[in-house]
CSV table of C-alpha atoms in Angstrom, one decimal:
chain,number,residue,atom,x,y,z
A,17,MET,CA,-1.9,-7.8,4.4
A,18,ALA,CA,-2.4,-8.8,7.8
A,19,VAL,CA,-0.5,-7.9,10.9
A,20,GLU,CA,2.3,-10.4,11.3
A,21,THR,CA,1.4,-12.1,14.7
A,22,HIS,CA,1.6,-15.5,16.0
A,23,VAL,CA,-1.3,-16.6,18.2
A,24,LEU,CA,-0.5,-18.2,21.6
A,25,ASP,CA,-3.8,-18.2,23.4
A,26,ASP,CA,-7.1,-16.3,23.5
A,27,ASP,CA,-5.4,-13.2,25.2
A,28,CYS,CA,-1.8,-13.0,24.1
A,29,GLU,CA,0.1,-13.2,20.9
A,30,THR,CA,3.7,-13.0,19.9
A,31,ILE,CA,4.2,-9.8,17.8
A,32,THR,CA,7.4,-8.8,15.7
A,33,GLY,CA,8.4,-5.9,13.7
A,34,TRP,CA,8.9,-6.4,9.9
A,35,GLY,CA,12.5,-7.3,10.6
A,36,ARG,CA,11.6,-10.2,12.8
A,37,THR,CA,14.3,-9.9,15.2
A,38,ALA,CA,12.8,-9.1,18.6
A,39,PRO,CA,9.3,-10.7,19.1
A,40,THR,CA,7.5,-9.9,22.4
A,41,LEU,CA,4.1,-10.9,23.9
A,42,ALA,CA,1.2,-8.6,24.2
A,43,ARG,CA,-2.7,-8.6,24.4
A,44,VAL,CA,-3.9,-7.5,21.1
A,45,ARG,CA,-7.2,-5.6,20.7
A,46,ARG,CA,-8.9,-5.1,17.4
A,47,PRO,CA,-11.1,-1.9,17.7
A,48,ARG,CA,-13.8,-1.4,14.9
A,49,GLY,CA,-14.5,2.1,16.0
A,50,ARG,CA,-13.3,5.1,18.2
A,51,SER,CA,-15.3,4.1,21.2
A,52,GLU,CA,-13.7,0.6,21.1
A,53,ALA,CA,-10.4,2.1,20.8
A,54,ALA,CA,-10.9,4.4,23.7
A,55,ASP,CA,-12.1,1.4,25.9
A,56,ALA,CA,-8.9,-0.6,24.9
A,57,VAL,CA,-6.7,2.3,25.9
A,58,ARG,CA,-8.6,2.8,29.4
A,59,SER,CA,-8.4,-0.9,30.2
A,60,SER,CA,-4.8,-1.3,28.9
A,61,GLY,CA,-3.1,-1.5,32.6
A,62,ALA,CA,0.2,-0.5,33.9
A,63,ARG,CA,1.9,-1.6,30.7
A,64,GLY,CA,0.0,0.7,28.6
A,65,ALA,CA,-1.0,0.5,25.0
A,66,ILE,CA,0.4,1.3,21.3
A,67,ALA,CA,-1.4,1.4,17.9
A,68,ARG,CA,-0.3,-0.8,15.3
A,69,GLY,CA,-1.1,-0.8,11.7
A,70,LEU,CA,0.2,-3.4,9.0
A,71,GLY,CA,3.4,-4.3,10.7
A,72,ARG,CA,5.9,-2.7,8.5
A,73,ALA,CA,7.8,-0.8,11.1
A,74,TYR,CA,11.1,-2.9,11.0
A,75,GLY,CA,11.8,-2.8,14.7
A,76,ASP,CA,10.0,-2.6,18.0
A,77,ALA,CA,8.0,0.6,17.7
A,78,ALA,CA,4.5,-1.3,17.3
A,79,GLN,CA,5.3,-4.0,20.0
A,80,ASN,CA,4.3,-3.6,23.7
A,81,ALA,CA,5.8,-6.5,25.7
A,82,GLY,CA,3.2,-7.5,28.4
A,83,GLY,CA,0.9,-4.6,27.6
A,84,THR,CA,-1.6,-3.9,25.0
A,85,VAL,CA,-1.4,-3.6,21.2
A,86,LEU,CA,-4.2,-1.9,19.1
A,87,ASP,CA,-4.5,-3.5,15.7
A,88,MET,CA,-6.0,-0.4,13.9
A,89,THR,CA,-6.6,-2.1,10.6
A,90,GLY,CA,-10.4,-2.5,11.4
A,91,LEU,CA,-10.6,1.4,11.1
A,92,ASP,CA,-10.3,1.4,7.5
A,93,ARG,CA,-12.9,3.6,6.0
A,94,ILE,CA,-12.5,6.5,3.4
A,95,LEU,CA,-15.0,9.0,4.9
A,96,ALA,CA,-15.0,11.8,2.4
A,97,LEU,CA,-13.3,12.9,-0.9
A,98,ASP,CA,-13.4,16.3,-2.4
A,99,PRO,CA,-12.1,15.7,-6.0
A,100,THR,CA,-12.1,19.6,-6.7
A,101,ALA,CA,-9.8,20.6,-4.0
A,102,GLY,CA,-7.9,17.2,-3.9
A,103,LEU,CA,-8.5,16.2,-0.3
A,104,VAL,CA,-9.5,12.9,1.4
A,105,VAL,CA,-10.6,12.1,4.8
A,106,CYS,CA,-9.9,8.6,6.0
A,107,GLU,CA,-9.7,6.5,9.1
A,108,ALA,CA,-6.0,5.7,10.2
A,109,GLY,CA,-6.3,2.0,9.4
A,110,VAL,CA,-6.6,2.7,5.6
A,111,SER,CA,-3.7,1.4,3.8
A,112,LEU,CA,-1.9,3.4,1.1
A,113,HIS,CA,-2.7,0.5,-1.3
A,114,ARG,CA,-6.6,1.1,-0.6
A,115,LEU,CA,-6.2,4.8,-1.2
A,116,THR,CA,-4.3,4.3,-4.5
A,117,GLU,CA,-7.0,1.7,-5.6
A,118,THR,CA,-9.6,4.3,-4.9
A,119,LEU,CA,-8.0,7.5,-6.0
A,120,LEU,CA,-6.1,6.8,-8.9
A,121,PRO,CA,-8.8,6.1,-11.4
A,122,LEU,CA,-10.1,9.6,-10.2
A,123,GLY,CA,-6.9,11.3,-11.2
A,124,TRP,CA,-5.3,11.6,-7.6
A,125,PHE,CA,-2.3,10.0,-5.9
A,126,VAL,CA,-0.7,10.2,-2.5
A,127,PRO,CA,2.0,12.8,-2.6
A,128,VAL,CA,4.5,10.8,-0.5
A,129,THR,CA,4.7,7.3,-0.4
A,130,PRO,CA,7.5,4.8,0.9
A,131,ALA,CA,9.0,1.7,-1.0
A,132,THR,CA,5.8,-0.3,0.0
A,133,ARG,CA,2.1,0.7,-0.3
A,134,TYR,CA,1.1,-1.6,2.5
A,135,VAL,CA,1.3,0.8,5.2
A,136,THR,CA,-1.5,2.5,7.0
A,137,VAL,CA,-2.2,6.1,7.1
A,138,GLY,CA,-1.7,6.2,10.8
A,139,GLY,CA,1.5,4.3,10.6
A,140,ALA,CA,2.7,6.8,7.7
A,141,ILE,CA,2.0,9.8,10.1
A,142,GLY,CA,3.5,8.2,13.1
A,143,ALA,CA,6.7,7.4,11.4
A,144,ASP,CA,6.5,10.6,9.1
A,145,VAL,CA,7.6,8.3,6.2
A,146,HIS,CA,9.5,9.8,3.2
A,147,GLY,CA,9.6,8.7,-0.4
A,148,THR,CA,12.3,9.0,-3.1
A,149,ASN,CA,10.8,12.6,-4.0
A,150,HIS,CA,11.7,14.1,-0.6
A,151,PRO,CA,13.6,17.1,-2.0
A,152,ALA,CA,10.4,18.4,-3.7
A,153,ALA,CA,7.7,16.9,-1.5
A,154,GLY,CA,9.0,16.5,2.0
A,155,SER,CA,7.9,13.7,4.2
A,156,PHE,CA,4.2,12.4,4.8
A,157,GLY,CA,3.3,14.9,7.5
A,158,ARG,CA,3.7,18.0,5.3
A,159,HIS,CA,0.5,16.8,3.4
A,160,VAL,CA,-1.8,16.2,6.4
A,161,THR,CA,-3.9,19.1,6.9
A,162,ALA,CA,-5.7,17.8,10.1
A,163,LEU,CA,-6.0,14.6,12.3
A,164,GLU,CA,-8.2,13.3,15.0
A,165,LEU,CA,-6.1,11.9,18.0
A,166,LEU,CA,-7.4,10.0,20.9
A,167,THR,CA,-5.3,11.0,23.8
A,168,ALA,CA,-4.4,9.5,27.1
A,169,ASP,CA,-7.4,11.1,28.9
A,170,GLY,CA,-9.9,9.6,26.5
A,171,ALA,CA,-10.6,12.8,24.6
A,172,VAL,CA,-10.7,12.9,20.8
A,173,THR,CA,-8.9,16.0,19.8
A,174,THR,CA,-8.7,17.5,16.4
A,175,VAL,CA,-5.0,18.3,15.7
A,176,ARG,CA,-3.7,20.7,13.0
A,177,PRO,CA,-0.3,21.7,11.5
A,178,GLY,CA,1.7,24.4,13.2
A,179,THR,CA,0.8,23.2,16.7
A,180,PRO,CA,3.3,21.4,19.1
A,181,LEU,CA,1.0,18.3,19.3
A,182,PHE,CA,0.7,18.0,15.6
A,183,ASP,CA,4.5,18.2,15.3
A,184,ALA,CA,5.3,15.7,18.0
A,185,THR,CA,2.6,13.2,16.5
A,186,THR,CA,4.1,13.3,13.1
A,187,GLY,CA,7.4,11.3,13.6
A,188,GLY,CA,6.3,10.4,17.3
A,189,MET,CA,6.0,6.7,16.8
A,190,GLY,CA,2.4,6.5,18.2
A,191,LEU,CA,3.5,7.7,21.5
A,192,THR,CA,1.2,10.8,21.8
A,193,GLY,CA,-2.0,9.0,21.1
A,194,VAL,CA,-3.9,7.0,18.7
A,195,ILE,CA,-4.6,8.5,15.4
A,196,LEU,CA,-8.2,8.0,14.4
A,197,THR,CA,-8.7,9.9,11.1
A,198,ALA,CA,-6.6,12.1,8.9
A,199,THR,CA,-7.2,14.6,6.2
A,200,LEU,CA,-4.8,14.5,3.3
A,201,ARG,CA,-3.7,16.7,0.3
A,202,LEU,CA,-3.4,14.9,-2.7
A,203,LEU,CA,-1.3,14.9,-6.0
A,204,PRO,CA,-3.1,15.2,-9.4
A,205,VAL,CA,-1.8,12.7,-12.0
A,206,GLU,CA,-2.9,12.0,-15.4
A,207,THR,CA,-1.7,8.4,-15.7
A,208,SER,CA,-0.8,5.7,-13.7
A,209,LEU,CA,2.7,5.4,-15.3
A,210,MET,CA,6.2,7.0,-14.5
A,211,THR,CA,8.5,8.1,-17.1
A,212,VAL,CA,11.8,6.8,-16.0
A,213,ASP,CA,15.5,7.4,-16.8
A,214,THR,CA,18.2,5.1,-15.5
A,215,GLU,CA,22.0,5.2,-15.5
A,216,ARG,CA,25.2,3.6,-13.9
A,217,ALA,CA,27.6,5.5,-11.8
A,218,PRO,CA,30.9,3.7,-11.4
A,219,GLY,CA,31.7,4.9,-7.8
A,220,LEU,CA,30.3,6.7,-4.8
A,221,ASP,CA,31.5,10.1,-5.8
A,222,GLU,CA,29.9,9.9,-9.1
A,223,THR,CA,26.8,8.5,-7.6
A,224,MET,CA,26.3,11.5,-5.3
A,225,ALA,CA,27.2,13.9,-8.0
A,226,ARG,CA,24.5,12.4,-10.1
A,227,LEU,CA,21.9,12.3,-7.4
A,228,ALA,CA,22.6,16.1,-6.8
A,229,ALA,CA,22.2,17.0,-10.4
A,230,ALA,CA,18.9,15.0,-10.4
A,231,ASP,CA,17.3,17.3,-7.8
A,232,ARG,CA,17.0,20.0,-10.6
A,233,ARG,CA,15.5,17.8,-13.2
A,234,TYR,CA,13.4,15.0,-11.7
A,235,GLY,CA,10.6,14.7,-9.1
A,236,TYR,CA,12.0,11.1,-7.9
A,237,SER,CA,15.6,10.0,-7.7
A,238,VAL,CA,17.1,7.1,-5.9
A,239,ALA,CA,20.4,5.0,-6.2
A,240,ARG,CA,20.6,1.3,-5.6
A,241,ILE,CA,24.1,0.8,-4.3
A,242,ASP,CA,26.3,-2.3,-4.6
A,243,LEU,CA,27.8,-2.5,-0.9
A,244,LEU,CA,30.0,-5.5,-1.9
A,245,ALA,CA,32.0,-3.7,-4.5
A,246,ARG,CA,35.4,-2.3,-3.4
A,247,GLY,CA,38.4,-0.3,-4.4
A,248,ALA,CA,37.5,2.2,-7.1
A,249,ALA,CA,34.1,0.6,-7.5
A,250,THR,CA,33.1,1.3,-4.0
A,251,GLY,CA,29.6,2.8,-3.9
A,252,ARG,CA,28.9,2.1,-7.6
A,253,ALA,CA,25.3,2.2,-8.3
A,254,VAL,CA,22.3,2.0,-10.6
A,255,LEU,CA,20.3,5.3,-10.5
A,256,ALA,CA,16.6,5.7,-11.4
A,257,HIS,CA,14.9,9.1,-11.9
A,258,GLY,CA,11.4,9.5,-12.6
A,259,ASP,CA,8.3,11.7,-13.0
A,260,HIS,CA,4.5,11.1,-13.4
A,261,THR,CA,3.7,10.6,-16.9
A,262,PRO,CA,1.5,13.1,-18.5
A,263,TYR,CA,-1.3,11.8,-20.9
A,264,ASP,CA,0.1,13.7,-23.9
A,265,ALA,CA,3.6,12.1,-23.3
A,266,LEU,CA,2.1,8.5,-24.0
A,267,PRO,CA,2.9,7.0,-27.5
A,268,ARG,CA,0.4,7.1,-29.9
A,269,ARG,CA,-0.5,3.4,-29.9
A,270,HIS,CA,0.4,2.7,-26.2
A,271,ARG,CA,-2.4,0.7,-24.5
A,272,ALA,CA,-2.4,3.0,-21.5
A,273,ARG,CA,-4.0,5.6,-23.8
A,274,ARG,CA,-7.4,3.5,-23.4
A,275,ALA,CA,-7.1,3.3,-19.6
A,276,PRO,CA,-4.5,5.8,-18.6
A,277,LEU,CA,-5.4,5.7,-14.9
A,278,ALA,CA,-5.7,2.0,-14.4
A,279,LEU,CA,-3.5,0.5,-11.6
A,280,ARG,CA,-1.1,-1.9,-12.9
A,281,PRO,CA,0.7,-3.5,-9.9
A,282,ALA,CA,3.7,-5.5,-10.5
A,283,ARG,CA,4.2,-8.7,-8.3
A,284,LEU,CA,6.6,-11.4,-8.4
A,285,PRO,CA,5.7,-14.9,-7.1
A,286,ALA,CA,6.7,-15.8,-3.7
A,287,PRO,CA,9.6,-18.2,-3.3
A,288,PRO,CA,8.5,-21.7,-2.5
A,289,PRO,CA,9.3,-22.8,1.0
A,290,TYR,CA,11.8,-25.4,0.4
A,291,VAL,CA,14.2,-22.5,-1.2
A,292,PRO,CA,17.1,-22.3,1.3
A,293,GLY,CA,17.5,-19.0,3.2
A,294,GLY,CA,21.4,-19.0,2.7
A,295,ILE,CA,21.0,-19.1,-1.2
A,296,LEU,CA,22.2,-15.5,-1.3
A,297,GLY,CA,25.4,-15.6,0.6
A,298,ARG,CA,28.2,-13.2,0.1
A,299,THR,CA,29.4,-14.8,-3.1
A,300,ALA,CA,25.8,-15.2,-4.7
A,301,ALA,CA,24.9,-11.7,-3.6
A,302,GLY,CA,28.1,-10.3,-5.1
A,303,LEU,CA,27.2,-12.1,-8.4
A,304,LEU,CA,23.8,-10.8,-8.3
A,305,GLU,CA,25.1,-7.3,-7.8
A,306,GLU,CA,27.4,-7.6,-10.6
A,307,LEU,CA,24.7,-8.9,-13.0
A,308,ARG,CA,22.5,-6.0,-11.9
A,309,TYR,CA,25.1,-3.4,-12.5
A,310,ARG,CA,26.3,-4.9,-15.7
A,311,GLY,CA,22.8,-5.5,-17.1
A,312,THR,CA,22.0,-2.0,-16.9
A,313,PRO,CA,22.7,0.2,-19.6
A,314,ARG,CA,25.1,3.1,-19.0
A,315,ALA,CA,22.3,5.5,-19.6
A,316,ARG,CA,18.7,4.9,-20.7
A,317,THR,CA,15.9,7.6,-21.2
A,318,GLY,CA,12.1,7.8,-21.6
A,319,GLY,CA,11.1,4.4,-20.1
A,320,LEU,CA,7.7,3.9,-19.0
A,321,GLN,CA,7.0,1.8,-15.8
A,322,PRO,CA,3.8,1.4,-13.7
A,323,LEU,CA,3.9,3.8,-10.8
A,324,THR,CA,3.8,0.7,-8.5
A,325,SER,CA,6.9,-0.8,-9.9
A,326,PHE,CA,8.8,2.3,-9.7
A,327,LEU,CA,7.7,3.7,-6.3
A,328,HIS,CA,7.0,0.4,-4.5
A,329,PRO,CA,9.8,-2.0,-5.2
A,330,HIS,CA,9.4,-3.8,-1.9
A,331,ASP,CA,5.8,-5.1,-3.1
A,332,GLY,CA,7.2,-6.8,-6.1
A,333,LEU,CA,8.5,-9.8,-3.9
A,334,PRO,CA,6.0,-10.9,-1.2
A,335,HIS,CA,7.3,-11.7,2.2
A,336,ARG,CA,10.7,-10.3,1.4
A,337,ASN,CA,11.3,-10.0,5.0
A,338,ARG,CA,11.3,-13.8,5.6
A,339,THR,CA,14.9,-14.9,5.9
A,340,PRO,CA,14.3,-18.5,7.0
A,341,ALA,CA,15.6,-19.6,10.3
A,342,ARG,CA,17.7,-22.7,10.6
A,343,ALA,CA,15.8,-25.9,9.7
A,344,GLY,CA,13.7,-27.3,12.5
A,345,THR,CA,13.7,-24.0,14.6
A,346,VAL,CA,10.9,-21.8,15.6
A,347,PRO,CA,11.5,-18.4,17.1
A,348,ARG,CA,10.3,-18.4,20.8
A,349,ALA,CA,8.7,-15.3,22.4
A,350,TRP,CA,10.8,-12.8,24.3
A,351,SER,CA,13.9,-14.1,22.3
A,352,VAL,CA,16.1,-12.7,19.4
A,353,PRO,CA,15.8,-15.4,16.5
A,354,ARG,CA,18.7,-15.7,14.1
A,355,SER,CA,16.4,-15.4,11.2
A,356,GLY,CA,15.3,-12.1,10.0
A,357,THR,CA,16.9,-9.0,8.8
A,358,VAL,CA,18.4,-6.0,10.7
A,359,PRO,CA,17.7,-2.8,8.8
A,360,TYR,CA,19.8,0.2,9.1
A,361,GLN,CA,19.0,3.7,7.7
A,362,PHE,CA,20.9,6.8,8.7
A,363,VAL,CA,21.2,10.4,7.3
A,364,VAL,CA,24.1,12.8,7.5
A,365,PRO,CA,23.8,16.5,6.7
A,366,TYR,CA,25.1,18.1,3.5
A,367,GLY,CA,28.7,19.1,4.2
A,368,GLN,CA,29.5,15.7,5.7
A,369,GLU,CA,30.0,13.8,2.7
A,370,GLU,CA,33.3,12.4,3.9
A,371,ALA,CA,31.3,10.7,6.8
A,372,LEU,CA,29.1,9.0,4.4
A,373,ARG,CA,32.1,7.7,2.3
A,374,LYS,CA,33.8,6.4,5.6
A,375,VAL,CA,30.6,4.5,6.4
A,376,VAL,CA,30.2,2.9,2.9
A,377,ARG,CA,33.8,1.9,2.9
A,378,ARG,CA,33.5,0.2,6.3
A,379,ILE,CA,30.4,-1.6,5.2
A,380,ALA,CA,32.1,-2.7,1.9
A,381,ASP,CA,35.2,-3.7,3.7
A,382,ARG,CA,33.3,-5.8,6.1
A,383,ARG,CA,31.8,-7.7,2.9
A,384,CYS,CA,28.1,-7.5,4.3
A,385,ALA,CA,25.7,-9.3,2.0
A,386,ALA,CA,23.0,-6.4,2.2
A,387,SER,CA,19.9,-7.5,0.6
A,388,TRP,CA,18.7,-4.0,0.0
A,389,ALA,CA,20.9,-0.7,-0.1
A,390,VAL,CA,19.6,2.5,-1.5
A,391,LEU,CA,21.1,6.2,-1.4
A,392,GLN,CA,18.9,9.4,-1.8
A,393,ARG,CA,18.9,12.8,-0.8
A,394,PHE,CA,16.6,14.7,1.6
A,395,GLY,CA,15.4,18.3,1.3
A,396,ALA,CA,14.2,20.3,4.3
A,397,GLY,CA,13.3,18.3,7.5
A,398,GLY,CA,9.9,18.4,9.1
A,399,PRO,CA,9.0,20.3,12.3
A,400,GLY,CA,8.6,17.1,14.5
A,401,PRO,CA,11.3,16.8,17.2
A,402,LEU,CA,11.5,13.1,16.3
A,403,SER,CA,10.9,13.4,12.5
A,404,PHE,CA,13.9,11.7,10.7
A,405,PRO,CA,14.8,13.8,7.7
A,406,LEU,CA,17.0,16.5,7.6
A,407,PRO,CA,18.9,17.9,4.6
A,408,GLY,CA,21.4,15.5,3.7
A,409,TRP,CA,22.2,12.0,2.5
A,410,THR,CA,20.4,8.9,3.6
A,411,LEU,CA,21.5,5.5,3.2
A,412,ALA,CA,19.0,2.4,4.0
A,413,LEU,CA,20.2,-1.2,4.0
A,414,ASP,CA,19.0,-4.7,5.1
A,415,LEU,CA,21.5,-6.9,6.8
A,416,PRO,CA,21.2,-10.6,7.9
A,417,ALA,CA,20.4,-10.8,11.6
A,418,GLY,CA,22.8,-13.6,12.1
A,419,LEU,CA,25.8,-11.9,10.9
A,420,PRO,CA,28.6,-12.2,13.4
A,421,GLY,CA,29.5,-9.1,15.4
A,422,LEU,CA,26.6,-7.0,13.8
A,423,GLY,CA,25.6,-5.3,17.1
A,424,ALA,CA,28.9,-3.9,17.7
A,425,PHE,CA,29.5,-3.1,14.0
A,426,LEU,CA,26.3,-1.0,13.9
A,427,ASP,CA,27.3,0.7,17.2
A,428,ALA,CA,30.4,1.8,15.7
A,429,LEU,CA,28.5,3.1,12.6
A,430,ASP,CA,26.0,5.0,15.0
A,431,GLU,CA,29.0,6.8,16.5
A,432,GLN,CA,30.1,8.0,13.2
A,433,VAL,CA,26.9,9.2,12.1
A,434,ALA,CA,26.2,11.0,15.4
A,435,GLU,CA,29.6,12.7,15.3
A,436,ALA,CA,28.6,13.9,11.7
A,437,GLY,CA,25.4,15.4,13.0
A,438,GLY,CA,23.3,12.8,11.6
A,439,ARG,CA,20.6,10.3,13.0
A,440,VAL,CA,19.0,6.8,12.3
A,441,PHE,CA,15.4,6.4,11.5
A,442,LEU,CA,13.3,5.0,14.5
A,443,ALA,CA,10.8,3.2,12.2
A,444,ARG,CA,13.7,1.2,11.1
A,445,ASP,CA,15.6,0.7,14.3
A,446,SER,CA,15.6,-2.2,16.9
A,447,ARG,CA,19.0,-1.6,18.7
A,448,VAL,CA,20.3,1.9,18.7
A,449,ARG,CA,21.5,3.0,22.4
A,450,PRO,CA,19.5,5.5,24.4
A,451,GLU,CA,22.7,7.8,24.9
A,452,THR,CA,23.4,7.7,21.2
A,453,LEU,CA,19.8,8.6,20.3
A,454,ALA,CA,20.1,11.7,22.5
A,455,ALA,CA,22.9,12.9,20.6
A,456,MET,CA,21.3,12.3,17.2
A,457,TYR,CA,18.0,14.1,18.1
A,458,PRO,CA,18.7,17.3,19.8
A,459,ARG,CA,15.1,18.0,20.5
A,460,LEU,CA,14.5,14.9,22.3
A,461,GLY,CA,14.0,16.7,25.6
A,462,GLU,CA,11.2,18.8,24.0
A,463,PHE,CA,9.5,15.5,23.1
A,464,ARG,CA,9.8,13.9,26.4
A,465,ALA,CA,8.4,17.1,28.0
A,466,LEU,CA,5.5,17.3,25.8
A,467,ARG,CA,4.7,13.5,26.5
A,468,ALA,CA,5.1,14.0,30.1
A,469,ALA,CA,2.4,16.7,30.3
A,470,LEU,CA,0.2,15.1,27.9
A,471,ASP,CA,0.2,11.5,29.2
A,472,PRO,CA,1.8,11.5,32.8
A,473,ARG,CA,0.8,7.9,33.4
A,474,SER,CA,2.4,6.7,30.1
A,475,ALA,CA,-0.8,5.1,28.7
A,476,PHE,CA,0.9,5.1,25.4
A,477,THR,CA,3.9,2.8,25.6
A,478,SER,CA,5.9,0.4,23.4
A,479,ASP,CA,9.1,-1.5,23.4
A,480,LEU,CA,10.8,1.1,21.6
A,481,SER,CA,9.8,3.7,23.9
A,482,ARG,CA,11.0,1.6,27.0
A,483,ARG,CA,14.2,1.0,25.3
A,484,LEU,CA,15.2,4.3,24.5
A,485,ASP,CA,13.3,6.3,27.4
A,486,LEU,CA,11.0,8.2,25.2
């Protein structure tokens, strides 16, 4: 999938995040190798440069108004594979989809993957992404054994875990340098299927109790929450728990026995352009959530699903980020269009369950028609000062950008999250305030100090770094 850009002239393009809410102009360079990437950084000028992958960061982390954006998708080679040790060396522009296509037939899989496989390895490291197996597997950076980083002085440095630069790069949103290559530790699998159990929980407390119990039984667990339900049903959810299916567990006549490692991507057709964007208003969204909840059995065990269906639900519906604008309007550069979605993801520590309940109740009382809302649990956090996960509960949701009063509403939620010792996810952020961020990330000063020493001229800069003074 190509980077989402709109060409204005030979030099400048309008670039947005996946949420499509804050487009800005930048010069886009498309290096095909490390020397071209170094040249692009050296010639980036006073506004600096930032690397970009497939454009799946929702907010402004991979934008650079008036500066340079390096589209890294041209560096997409798989350089080496050790099938005995389960290690792969690849360039940063390789997508997780490409890795899956290549590695799955050989019996290997990426150990941590977000809800889409259309992200690059460099982007996954820069955001230190997580999957629904975080309590067991941690986030993406835990499985990187080495990376090559182009730093502000033009040098290429091999960076390894346990060093301050590695820690700052995993979750550092591209601000420590340009990731050129990475060595990843892989997960052995015997089939391309997941064994999945599903169940319903009638309210938030029951949802949390079942997710907590699932940590001991499953590798992957997630709850799809109905944020329009209120009263006793507030926080009701459909839960899915899964594990990679071993070959011996396949039914005797199952077709997967003939090709157990074949990639079986599930994909729904894109909606036609004439389908109105407002078709899922509050009433329709509520009906859809009711049908989803009632249509799920109270408990079902042993279902088999392609791993792409279970692990990558965002890939089933192409262009799910395109909430159309009003008829006849085209978003202008430097403006905030009313089309698009505003994602919101936060985590609060264990022991702060009441804070989670209050946030869920506030969202439900506001009657926000969230197009996506999932709750899951995190295990131990990573060592990076800006890495998002910490042991606790994380809720992710997408809201219509044109919702009246949305900014003030989310600011109030930020305050609740910060007071509880939680934080928001920078890869899904486009609007948090700098002073709030400082309360959420207590090691922010450590990150700023390392950046100042490593890159005193701010060669690596983004809209996000300027907005939050990173």
